[in-house]
XYZ file of N, CA and C in Angstrom:
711
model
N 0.839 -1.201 0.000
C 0.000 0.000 0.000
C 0.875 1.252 0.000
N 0.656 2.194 -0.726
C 1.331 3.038 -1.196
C 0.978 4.186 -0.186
N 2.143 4.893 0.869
C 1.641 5.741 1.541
C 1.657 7.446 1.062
N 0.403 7.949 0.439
C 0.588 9.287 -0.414
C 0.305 10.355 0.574
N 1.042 10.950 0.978
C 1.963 12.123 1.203
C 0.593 13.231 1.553
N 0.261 13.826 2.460
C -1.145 14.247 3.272
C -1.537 15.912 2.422
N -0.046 16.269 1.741
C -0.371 17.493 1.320
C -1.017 16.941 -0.389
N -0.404 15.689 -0.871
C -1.221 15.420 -2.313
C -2.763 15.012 -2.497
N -3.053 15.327 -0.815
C -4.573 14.554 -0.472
C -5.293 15.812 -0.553
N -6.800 15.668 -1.183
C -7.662 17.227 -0.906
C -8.476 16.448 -0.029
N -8.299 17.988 0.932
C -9.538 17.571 2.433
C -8.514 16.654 3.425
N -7.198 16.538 3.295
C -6.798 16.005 4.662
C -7.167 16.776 5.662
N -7.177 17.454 6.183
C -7.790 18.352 7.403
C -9.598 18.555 7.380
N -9.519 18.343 8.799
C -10.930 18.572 8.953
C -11.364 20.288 8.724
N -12.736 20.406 8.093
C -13.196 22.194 8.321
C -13.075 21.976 9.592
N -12.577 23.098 10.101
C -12.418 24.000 11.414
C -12.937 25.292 10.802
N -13.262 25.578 9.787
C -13.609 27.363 9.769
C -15.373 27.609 9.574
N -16.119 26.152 9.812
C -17.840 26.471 9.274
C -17.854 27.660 10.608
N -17.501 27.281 11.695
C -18.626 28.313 12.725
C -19.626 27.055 13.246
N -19.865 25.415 12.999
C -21.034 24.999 13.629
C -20.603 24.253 14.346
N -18.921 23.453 14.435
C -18.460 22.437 15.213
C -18.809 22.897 16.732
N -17.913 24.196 17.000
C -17.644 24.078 18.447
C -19.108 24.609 19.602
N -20.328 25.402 18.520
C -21.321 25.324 19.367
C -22.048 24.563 19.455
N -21.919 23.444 18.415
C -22.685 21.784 18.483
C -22.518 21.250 19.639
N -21.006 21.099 19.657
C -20.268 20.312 20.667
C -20.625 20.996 22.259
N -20.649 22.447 22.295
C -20.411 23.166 23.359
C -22.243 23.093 23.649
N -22.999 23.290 22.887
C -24.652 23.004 23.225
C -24.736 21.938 23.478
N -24.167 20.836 22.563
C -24.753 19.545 22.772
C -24.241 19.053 24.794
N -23.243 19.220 24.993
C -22.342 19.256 26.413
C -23.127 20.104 27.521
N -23.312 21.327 27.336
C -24.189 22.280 27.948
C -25.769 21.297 28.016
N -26.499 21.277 27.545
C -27.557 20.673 27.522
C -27.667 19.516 27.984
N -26.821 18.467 28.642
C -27.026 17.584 28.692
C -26.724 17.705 30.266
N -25.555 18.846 30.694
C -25.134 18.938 32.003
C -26.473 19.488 32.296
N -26.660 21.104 31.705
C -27.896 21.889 32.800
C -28.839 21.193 33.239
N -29.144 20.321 32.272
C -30.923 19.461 32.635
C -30.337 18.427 33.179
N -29.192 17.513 32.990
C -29.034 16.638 34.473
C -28.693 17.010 35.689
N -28.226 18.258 36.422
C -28.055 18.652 37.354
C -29.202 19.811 37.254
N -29.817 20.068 36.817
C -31.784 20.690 36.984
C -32.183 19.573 37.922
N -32.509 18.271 36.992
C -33.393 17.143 37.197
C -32.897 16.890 38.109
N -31.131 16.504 38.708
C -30.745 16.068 39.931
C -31.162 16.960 41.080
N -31.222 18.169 40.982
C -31.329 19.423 41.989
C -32.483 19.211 42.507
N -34.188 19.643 41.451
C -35.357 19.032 41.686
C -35.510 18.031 42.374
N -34.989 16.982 41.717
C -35.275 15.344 41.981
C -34.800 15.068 43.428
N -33.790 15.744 43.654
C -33.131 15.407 45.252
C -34.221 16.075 46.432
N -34.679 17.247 45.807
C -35.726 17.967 46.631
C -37.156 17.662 47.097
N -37.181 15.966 46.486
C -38.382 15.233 46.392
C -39.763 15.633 46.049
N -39.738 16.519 44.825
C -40.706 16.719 43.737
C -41.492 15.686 42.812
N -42.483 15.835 42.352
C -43.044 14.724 41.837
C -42.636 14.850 40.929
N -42.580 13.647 39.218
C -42.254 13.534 38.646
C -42.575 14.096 37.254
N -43.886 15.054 37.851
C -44.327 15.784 37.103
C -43.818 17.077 37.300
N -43.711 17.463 38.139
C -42.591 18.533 38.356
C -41.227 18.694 37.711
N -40.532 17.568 37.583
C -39.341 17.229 36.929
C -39.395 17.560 35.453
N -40.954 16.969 35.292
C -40.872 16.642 33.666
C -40.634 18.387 33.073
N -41.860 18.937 34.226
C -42.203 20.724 33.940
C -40.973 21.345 33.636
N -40.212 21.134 34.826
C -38.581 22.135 35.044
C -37.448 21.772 34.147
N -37.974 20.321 33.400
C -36.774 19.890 32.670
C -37.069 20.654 31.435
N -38.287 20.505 30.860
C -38.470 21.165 29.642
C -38.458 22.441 29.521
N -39.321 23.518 30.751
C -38.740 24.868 30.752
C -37.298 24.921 30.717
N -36.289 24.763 31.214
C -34.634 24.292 31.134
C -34.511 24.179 29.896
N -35.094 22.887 28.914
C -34.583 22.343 27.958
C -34.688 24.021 27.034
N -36.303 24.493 26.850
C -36.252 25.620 25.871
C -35.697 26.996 26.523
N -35.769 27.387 27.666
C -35.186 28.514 27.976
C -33.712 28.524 27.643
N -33.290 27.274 27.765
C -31.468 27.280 27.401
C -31.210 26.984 25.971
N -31.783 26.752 25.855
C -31.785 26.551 24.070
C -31.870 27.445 23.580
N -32.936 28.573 23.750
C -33.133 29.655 22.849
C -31.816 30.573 23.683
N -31.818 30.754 24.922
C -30.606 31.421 25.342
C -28.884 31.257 24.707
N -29.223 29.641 24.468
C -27.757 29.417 23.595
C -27.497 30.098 22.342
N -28.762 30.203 21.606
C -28.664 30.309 20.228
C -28.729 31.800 20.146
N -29.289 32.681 20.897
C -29.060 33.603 20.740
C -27.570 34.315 21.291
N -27.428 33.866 22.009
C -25.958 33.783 22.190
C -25.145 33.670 21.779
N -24.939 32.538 20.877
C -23.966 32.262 20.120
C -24.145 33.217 18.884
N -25.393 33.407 18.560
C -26.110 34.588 17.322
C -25.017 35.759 17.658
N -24.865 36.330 19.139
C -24.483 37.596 19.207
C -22.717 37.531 19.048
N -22.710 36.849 19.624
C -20.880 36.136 20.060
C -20.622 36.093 18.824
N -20.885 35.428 17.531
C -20.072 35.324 16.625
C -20.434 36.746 15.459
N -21.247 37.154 15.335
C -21.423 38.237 14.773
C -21.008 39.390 15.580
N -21.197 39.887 16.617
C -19.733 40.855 17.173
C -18.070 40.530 16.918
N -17.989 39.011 17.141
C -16.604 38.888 16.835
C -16.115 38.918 15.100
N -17.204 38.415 14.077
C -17.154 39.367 12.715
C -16.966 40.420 12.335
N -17.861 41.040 13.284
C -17.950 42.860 12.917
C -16.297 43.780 13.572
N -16.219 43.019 14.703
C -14.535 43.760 14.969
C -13.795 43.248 14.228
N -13.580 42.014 13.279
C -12.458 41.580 12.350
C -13.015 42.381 10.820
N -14.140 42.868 10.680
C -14.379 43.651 9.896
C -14.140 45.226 10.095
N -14.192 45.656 11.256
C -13.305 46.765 11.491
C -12.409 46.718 11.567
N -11.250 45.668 11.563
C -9.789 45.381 11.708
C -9.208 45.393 10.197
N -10.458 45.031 9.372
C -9.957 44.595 7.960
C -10.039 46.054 7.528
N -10.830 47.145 8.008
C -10.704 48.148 6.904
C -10.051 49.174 7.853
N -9.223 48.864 8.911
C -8.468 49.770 9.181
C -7.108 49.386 8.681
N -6.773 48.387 8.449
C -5.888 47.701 7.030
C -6.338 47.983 6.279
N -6.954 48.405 5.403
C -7.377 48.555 4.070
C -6.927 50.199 4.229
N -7.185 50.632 4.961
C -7.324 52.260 5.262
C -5.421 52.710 5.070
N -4.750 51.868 5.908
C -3.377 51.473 6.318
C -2.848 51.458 4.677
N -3.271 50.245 3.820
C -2.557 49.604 2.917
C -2.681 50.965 1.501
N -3.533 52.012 2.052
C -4.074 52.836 0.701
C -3.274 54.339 1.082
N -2.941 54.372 2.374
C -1.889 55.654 2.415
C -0.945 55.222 2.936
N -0.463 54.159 3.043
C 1.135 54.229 3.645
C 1.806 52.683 2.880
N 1.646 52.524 1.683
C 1.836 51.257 0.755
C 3.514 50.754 1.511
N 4.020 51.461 1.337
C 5.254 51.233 1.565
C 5.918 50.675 2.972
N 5.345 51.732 4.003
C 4.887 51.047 5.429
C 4.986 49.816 5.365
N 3.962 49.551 4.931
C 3.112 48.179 5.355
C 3.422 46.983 4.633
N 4.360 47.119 3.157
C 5.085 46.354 2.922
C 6.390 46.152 3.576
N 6.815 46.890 4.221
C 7.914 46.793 4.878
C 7.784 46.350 6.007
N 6.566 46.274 6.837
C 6.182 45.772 7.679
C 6.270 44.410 7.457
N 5.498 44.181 6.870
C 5.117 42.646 6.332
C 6.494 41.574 6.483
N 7.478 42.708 5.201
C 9.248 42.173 5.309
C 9.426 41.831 6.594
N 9.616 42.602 7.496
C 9.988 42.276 8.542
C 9.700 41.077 9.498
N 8.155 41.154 9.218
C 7.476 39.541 10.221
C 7.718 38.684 9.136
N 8.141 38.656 8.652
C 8.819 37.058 7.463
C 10.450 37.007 8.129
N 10.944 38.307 7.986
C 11.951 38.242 8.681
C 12.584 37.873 10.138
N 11.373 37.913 10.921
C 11.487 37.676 12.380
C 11.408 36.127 12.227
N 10.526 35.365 10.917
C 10.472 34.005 10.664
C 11.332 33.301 10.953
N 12.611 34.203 9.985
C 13.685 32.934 9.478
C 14.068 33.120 7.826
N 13.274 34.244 7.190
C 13.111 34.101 6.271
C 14.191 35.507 5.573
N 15.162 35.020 4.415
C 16.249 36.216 4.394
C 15.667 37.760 3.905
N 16.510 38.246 4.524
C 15.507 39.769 4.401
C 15.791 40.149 2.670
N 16.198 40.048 1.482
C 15.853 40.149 0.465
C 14.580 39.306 -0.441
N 14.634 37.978 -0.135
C 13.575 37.210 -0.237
C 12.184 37.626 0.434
N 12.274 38.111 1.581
C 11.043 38.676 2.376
C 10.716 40.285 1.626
N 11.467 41.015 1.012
C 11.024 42.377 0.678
C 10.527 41.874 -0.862
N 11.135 41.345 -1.332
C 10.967 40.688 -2.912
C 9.387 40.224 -2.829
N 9.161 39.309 -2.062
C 7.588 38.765 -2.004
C 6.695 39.732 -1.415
N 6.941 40.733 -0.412
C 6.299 41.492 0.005
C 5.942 42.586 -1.083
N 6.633 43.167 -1.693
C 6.738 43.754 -3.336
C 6.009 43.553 -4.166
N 6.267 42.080 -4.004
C 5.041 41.348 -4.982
C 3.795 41.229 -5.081
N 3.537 41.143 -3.292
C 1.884 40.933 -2.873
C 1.352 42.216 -2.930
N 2.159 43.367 -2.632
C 1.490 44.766 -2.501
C 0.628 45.093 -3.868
N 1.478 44.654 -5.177
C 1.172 44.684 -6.343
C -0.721 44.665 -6.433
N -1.205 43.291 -6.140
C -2.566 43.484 -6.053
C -3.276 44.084 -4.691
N -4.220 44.786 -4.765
C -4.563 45.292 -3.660
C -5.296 44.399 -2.358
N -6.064 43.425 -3.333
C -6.848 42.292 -2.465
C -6.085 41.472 -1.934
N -5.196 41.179 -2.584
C -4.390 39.999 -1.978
C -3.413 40.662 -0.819
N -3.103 41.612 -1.199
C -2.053 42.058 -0.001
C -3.023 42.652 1.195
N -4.615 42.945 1.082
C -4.943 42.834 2.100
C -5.097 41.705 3.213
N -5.560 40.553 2.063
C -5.810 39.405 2.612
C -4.630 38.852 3.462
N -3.114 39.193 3.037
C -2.241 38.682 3.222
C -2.014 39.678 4.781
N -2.193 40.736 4.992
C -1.598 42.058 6.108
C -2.934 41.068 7.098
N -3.889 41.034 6.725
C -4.953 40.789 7.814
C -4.037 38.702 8.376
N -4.194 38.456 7.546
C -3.738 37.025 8.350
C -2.568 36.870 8.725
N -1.437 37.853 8.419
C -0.337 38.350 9.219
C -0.656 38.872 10.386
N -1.496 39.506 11.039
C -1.529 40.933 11.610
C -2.704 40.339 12.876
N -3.545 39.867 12.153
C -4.774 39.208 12.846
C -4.700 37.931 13.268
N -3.988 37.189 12.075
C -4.240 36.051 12.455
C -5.299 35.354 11.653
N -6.221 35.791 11.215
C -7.649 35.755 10.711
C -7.742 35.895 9.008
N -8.678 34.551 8.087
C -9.200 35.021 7.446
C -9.776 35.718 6.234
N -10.399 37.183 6.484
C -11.462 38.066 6.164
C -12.426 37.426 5.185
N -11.877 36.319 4.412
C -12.998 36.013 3.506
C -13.104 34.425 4.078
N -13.294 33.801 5.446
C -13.786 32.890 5.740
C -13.892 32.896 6.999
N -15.341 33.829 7.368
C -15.375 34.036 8.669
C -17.054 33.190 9.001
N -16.723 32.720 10.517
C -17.628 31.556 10.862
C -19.454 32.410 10.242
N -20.124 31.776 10.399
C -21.482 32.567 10.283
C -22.508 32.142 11.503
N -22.940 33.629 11.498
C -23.307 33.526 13.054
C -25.342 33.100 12.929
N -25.519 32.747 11.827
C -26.633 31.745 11.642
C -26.567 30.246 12.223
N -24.784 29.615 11.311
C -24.935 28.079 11.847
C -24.521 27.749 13.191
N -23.701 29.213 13.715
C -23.255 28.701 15.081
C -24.750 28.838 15.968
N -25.464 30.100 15.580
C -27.008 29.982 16.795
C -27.910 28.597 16.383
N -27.649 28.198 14.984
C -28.529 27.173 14.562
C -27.952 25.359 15.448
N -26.642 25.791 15.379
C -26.239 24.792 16.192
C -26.573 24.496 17.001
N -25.876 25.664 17.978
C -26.155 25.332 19.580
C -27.361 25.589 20.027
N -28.371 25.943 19.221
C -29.861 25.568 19.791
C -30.485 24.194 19.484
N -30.151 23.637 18.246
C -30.447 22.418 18.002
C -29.965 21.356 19.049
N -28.549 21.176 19.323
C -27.570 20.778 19.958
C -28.171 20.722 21.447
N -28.106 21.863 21.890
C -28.471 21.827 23.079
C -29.918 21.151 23.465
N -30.718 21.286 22.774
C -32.302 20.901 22.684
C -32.118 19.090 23.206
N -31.284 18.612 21.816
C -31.268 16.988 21.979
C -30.347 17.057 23.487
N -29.400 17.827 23.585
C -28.706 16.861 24.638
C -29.224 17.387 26.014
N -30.395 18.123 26.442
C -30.995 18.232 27.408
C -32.473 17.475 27.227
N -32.954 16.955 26.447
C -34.029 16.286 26.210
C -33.555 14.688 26.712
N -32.390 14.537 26.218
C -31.433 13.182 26.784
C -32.090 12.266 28.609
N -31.757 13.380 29.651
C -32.086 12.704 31.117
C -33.846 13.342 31.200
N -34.240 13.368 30.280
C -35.806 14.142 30.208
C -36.855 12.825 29.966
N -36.184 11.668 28.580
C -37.094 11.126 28.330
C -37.112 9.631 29.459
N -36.540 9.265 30.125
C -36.975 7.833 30.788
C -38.345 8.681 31.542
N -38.363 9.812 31.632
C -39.802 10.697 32.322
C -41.052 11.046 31.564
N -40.720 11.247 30.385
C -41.658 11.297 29.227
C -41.915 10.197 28.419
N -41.435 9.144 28.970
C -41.981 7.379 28.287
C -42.637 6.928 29.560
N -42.555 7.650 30.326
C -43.862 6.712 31.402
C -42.991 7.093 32.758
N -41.837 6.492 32.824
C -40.598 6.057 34.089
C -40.948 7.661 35.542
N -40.483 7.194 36.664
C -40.450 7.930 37.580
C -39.400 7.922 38.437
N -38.160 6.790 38.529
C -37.147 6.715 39.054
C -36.067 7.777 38.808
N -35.695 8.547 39.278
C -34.728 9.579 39.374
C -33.466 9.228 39.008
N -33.227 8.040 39.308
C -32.040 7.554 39.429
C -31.581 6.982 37.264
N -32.937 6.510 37.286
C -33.067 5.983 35.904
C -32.509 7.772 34.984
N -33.240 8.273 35.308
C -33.211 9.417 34.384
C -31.714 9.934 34.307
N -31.278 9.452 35.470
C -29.782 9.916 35.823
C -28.815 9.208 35.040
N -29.069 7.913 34.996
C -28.365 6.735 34.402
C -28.219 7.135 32.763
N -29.731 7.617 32.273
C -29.600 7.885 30.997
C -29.139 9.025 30.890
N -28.687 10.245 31.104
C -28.196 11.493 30.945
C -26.612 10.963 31.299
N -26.205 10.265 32.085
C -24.667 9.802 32.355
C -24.321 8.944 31.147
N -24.973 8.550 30.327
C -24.925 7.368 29.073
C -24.842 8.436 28.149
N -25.767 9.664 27.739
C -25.993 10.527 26.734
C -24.156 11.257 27.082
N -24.069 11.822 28.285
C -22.431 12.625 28.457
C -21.131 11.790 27.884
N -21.160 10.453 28.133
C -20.172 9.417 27.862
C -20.182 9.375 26.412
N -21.137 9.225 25.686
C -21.555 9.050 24.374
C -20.525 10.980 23.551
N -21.482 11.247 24.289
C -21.504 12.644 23.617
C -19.780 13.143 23.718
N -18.984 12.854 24.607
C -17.726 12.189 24.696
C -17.112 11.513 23.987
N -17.523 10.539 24.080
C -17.037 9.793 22.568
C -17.052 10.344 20.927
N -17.974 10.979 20.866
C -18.330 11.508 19.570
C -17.501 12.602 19.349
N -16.925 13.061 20.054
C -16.178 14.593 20.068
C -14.736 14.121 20.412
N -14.240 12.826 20.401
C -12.991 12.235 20.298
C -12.843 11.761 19.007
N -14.263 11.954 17.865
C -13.699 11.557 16.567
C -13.176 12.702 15.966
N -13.569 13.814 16.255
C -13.319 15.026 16.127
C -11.062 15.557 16.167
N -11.531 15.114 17.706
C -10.310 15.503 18.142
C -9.050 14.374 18.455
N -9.675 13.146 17.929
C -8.028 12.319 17.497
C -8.000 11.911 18.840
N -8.918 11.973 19.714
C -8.433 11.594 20.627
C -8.946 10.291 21.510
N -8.442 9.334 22.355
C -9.106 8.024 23.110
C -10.561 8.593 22.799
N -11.813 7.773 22.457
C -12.775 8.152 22.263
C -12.995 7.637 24.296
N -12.818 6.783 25.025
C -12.684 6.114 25.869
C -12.572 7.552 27.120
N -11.001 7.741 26.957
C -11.051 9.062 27.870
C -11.906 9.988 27.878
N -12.105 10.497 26.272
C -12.789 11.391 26.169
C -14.475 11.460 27.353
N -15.048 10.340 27.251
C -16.126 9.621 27.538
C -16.189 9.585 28.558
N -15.348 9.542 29.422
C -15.264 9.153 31.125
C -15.133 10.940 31.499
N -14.070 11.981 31.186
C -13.928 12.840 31.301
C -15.248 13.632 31.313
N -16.155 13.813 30.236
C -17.394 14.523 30.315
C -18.838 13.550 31.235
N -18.470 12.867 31.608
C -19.447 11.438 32.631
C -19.313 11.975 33.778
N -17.261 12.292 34.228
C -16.953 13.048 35.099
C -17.244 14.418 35.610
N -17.376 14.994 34.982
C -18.063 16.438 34.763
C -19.322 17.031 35.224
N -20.166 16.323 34.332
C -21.481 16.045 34.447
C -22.094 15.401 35.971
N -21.443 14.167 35.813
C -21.813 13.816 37.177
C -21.448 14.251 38.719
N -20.070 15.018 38.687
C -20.088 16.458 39.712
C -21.056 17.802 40.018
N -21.386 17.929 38.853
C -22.501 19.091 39.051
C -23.508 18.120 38.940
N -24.065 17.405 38.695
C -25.290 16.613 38.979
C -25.754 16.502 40.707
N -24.256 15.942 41.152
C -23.846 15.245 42.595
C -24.096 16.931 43.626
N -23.158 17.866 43.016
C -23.766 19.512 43.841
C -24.625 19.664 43.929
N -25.983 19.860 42.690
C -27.061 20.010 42.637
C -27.952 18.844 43.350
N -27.792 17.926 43.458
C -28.461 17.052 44.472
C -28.611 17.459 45.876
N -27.174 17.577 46.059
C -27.045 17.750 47.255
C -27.748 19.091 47.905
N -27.793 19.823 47.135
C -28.691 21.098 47.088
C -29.880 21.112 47.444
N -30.593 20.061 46.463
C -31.868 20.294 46.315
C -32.496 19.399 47.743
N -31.412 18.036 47.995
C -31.822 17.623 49.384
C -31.802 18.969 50.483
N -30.931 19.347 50.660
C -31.069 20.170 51.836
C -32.274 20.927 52.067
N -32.488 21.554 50.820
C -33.449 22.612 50.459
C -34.856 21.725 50.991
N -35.003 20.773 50.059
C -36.163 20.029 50.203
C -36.455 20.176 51.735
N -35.574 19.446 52.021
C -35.556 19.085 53.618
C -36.004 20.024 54.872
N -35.033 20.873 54.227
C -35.343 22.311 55.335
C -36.830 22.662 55.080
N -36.740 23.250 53.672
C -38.162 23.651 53.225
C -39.649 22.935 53.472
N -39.296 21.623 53.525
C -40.785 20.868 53.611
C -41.039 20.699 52.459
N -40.069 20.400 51.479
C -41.133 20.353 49.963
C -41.217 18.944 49.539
């Protein structure tokens, strides 16, 4: 078997630039903790199971729509300042050409890269105007400008996302079940899972991954219990 070389491959790298991975992941995680440590908090406070079902689903949509709008605002503010960053470069690249190619020289130069070879290409890129913006902004920024996340799929995400993975310790309650413990069992199965799935992502033990967010989850589950006993207790509820 012939091993071909990762740069002659198209698509060796995963997209990292949609904008929907990390609020999938970050809703789907979020949603699965809030409503199992909701349901544990409630549930410890010895509420009926209709109560549970009430507080899980207010939870499930109040955090859902809270995510998504959230993430709505978060990534479209962080657009709009890399869009003010881009045209104060643009502003930069149209009265001080020379500047800013020389600039450029220089961070090639801080590289490694010989300072005639670095003014030569810098020379070169100034030539077109687009490209040497494109080129000053992902020097300068770091960023981009023409592949920035969209702040549709990240709110579309993490509201979707979050929805399923707080609906997760919701349903052994909405198929009939009343054991607390059950509901618990399945929201600790949904975190492990949801763990796993985000180690295909990241290359990593799908195994660790899995125990790590089980771990997590089931600490704030274990606080919120403990909470809601006391409360219960004291309170009379």
């Amino acid at each position: 078997m012939t091993d071909t070389p990762a740069a002659l491959r198209e698509a060796h790298h995963a997209d990292v630039s949609g904008g929907w991975l990390r609020p999938a992941v970050f809703g789907a995680m979020d949603g699965l903790v809030t409503n199992i440590a909701l349901i544990a908090g409630v549930g410890g406070g010895g509420v009926s199971p209709r109560s549970i079902v009430l507080t899980g689903s207010a939870g499930l949509v109040a955090g859902a729509i809270s995510m998504g709008l959230g993430e709505y605002t978060s990534v479209r503010s962080a657009n709009e300042q890399v869009a003010a960053e881009v045209a104060k470069e643009r502003r930069e690249l149209e009265r001080h050409p020379e500047a800013e190619a020389r600039e450029l020289a220089d961070a090639w130069v801080a590289r490694g890269l010989p300072r005639d070879l670095a003014t030569q290409v810098a020379e070169a890129v100034r030539r077109d105007p687009e490209e040497a913006l494109r080129v000053h902004v992902r020097e300068e920024l770091g960023v981009d400008p023409d592949d920035q996340p969209s702040p549709w799929a990240a709110a579309f995400s993490s509201f979707v996302f979050f929805s399923v993975g707080a609906l997760i310790p919701l349903l052994p309650y909405l198929l009939g079940a009343t054991e607390l413990w059950l509901a618990l069992a399945v929201g600790g199965l949904g975190l492990f899972a949801a763990g796993a799935v985000v180690a295909t992502f990241t290359r990593r033990p799908w195994w660790t991954s899995g125990l790590r967010q089980l771990l997590l989850g089931g600490a704030a589950a274990g606080a919120t219990y403990l909470i809601g006993s006391l409360i219960g207790v004291q309170g009379g509820l």
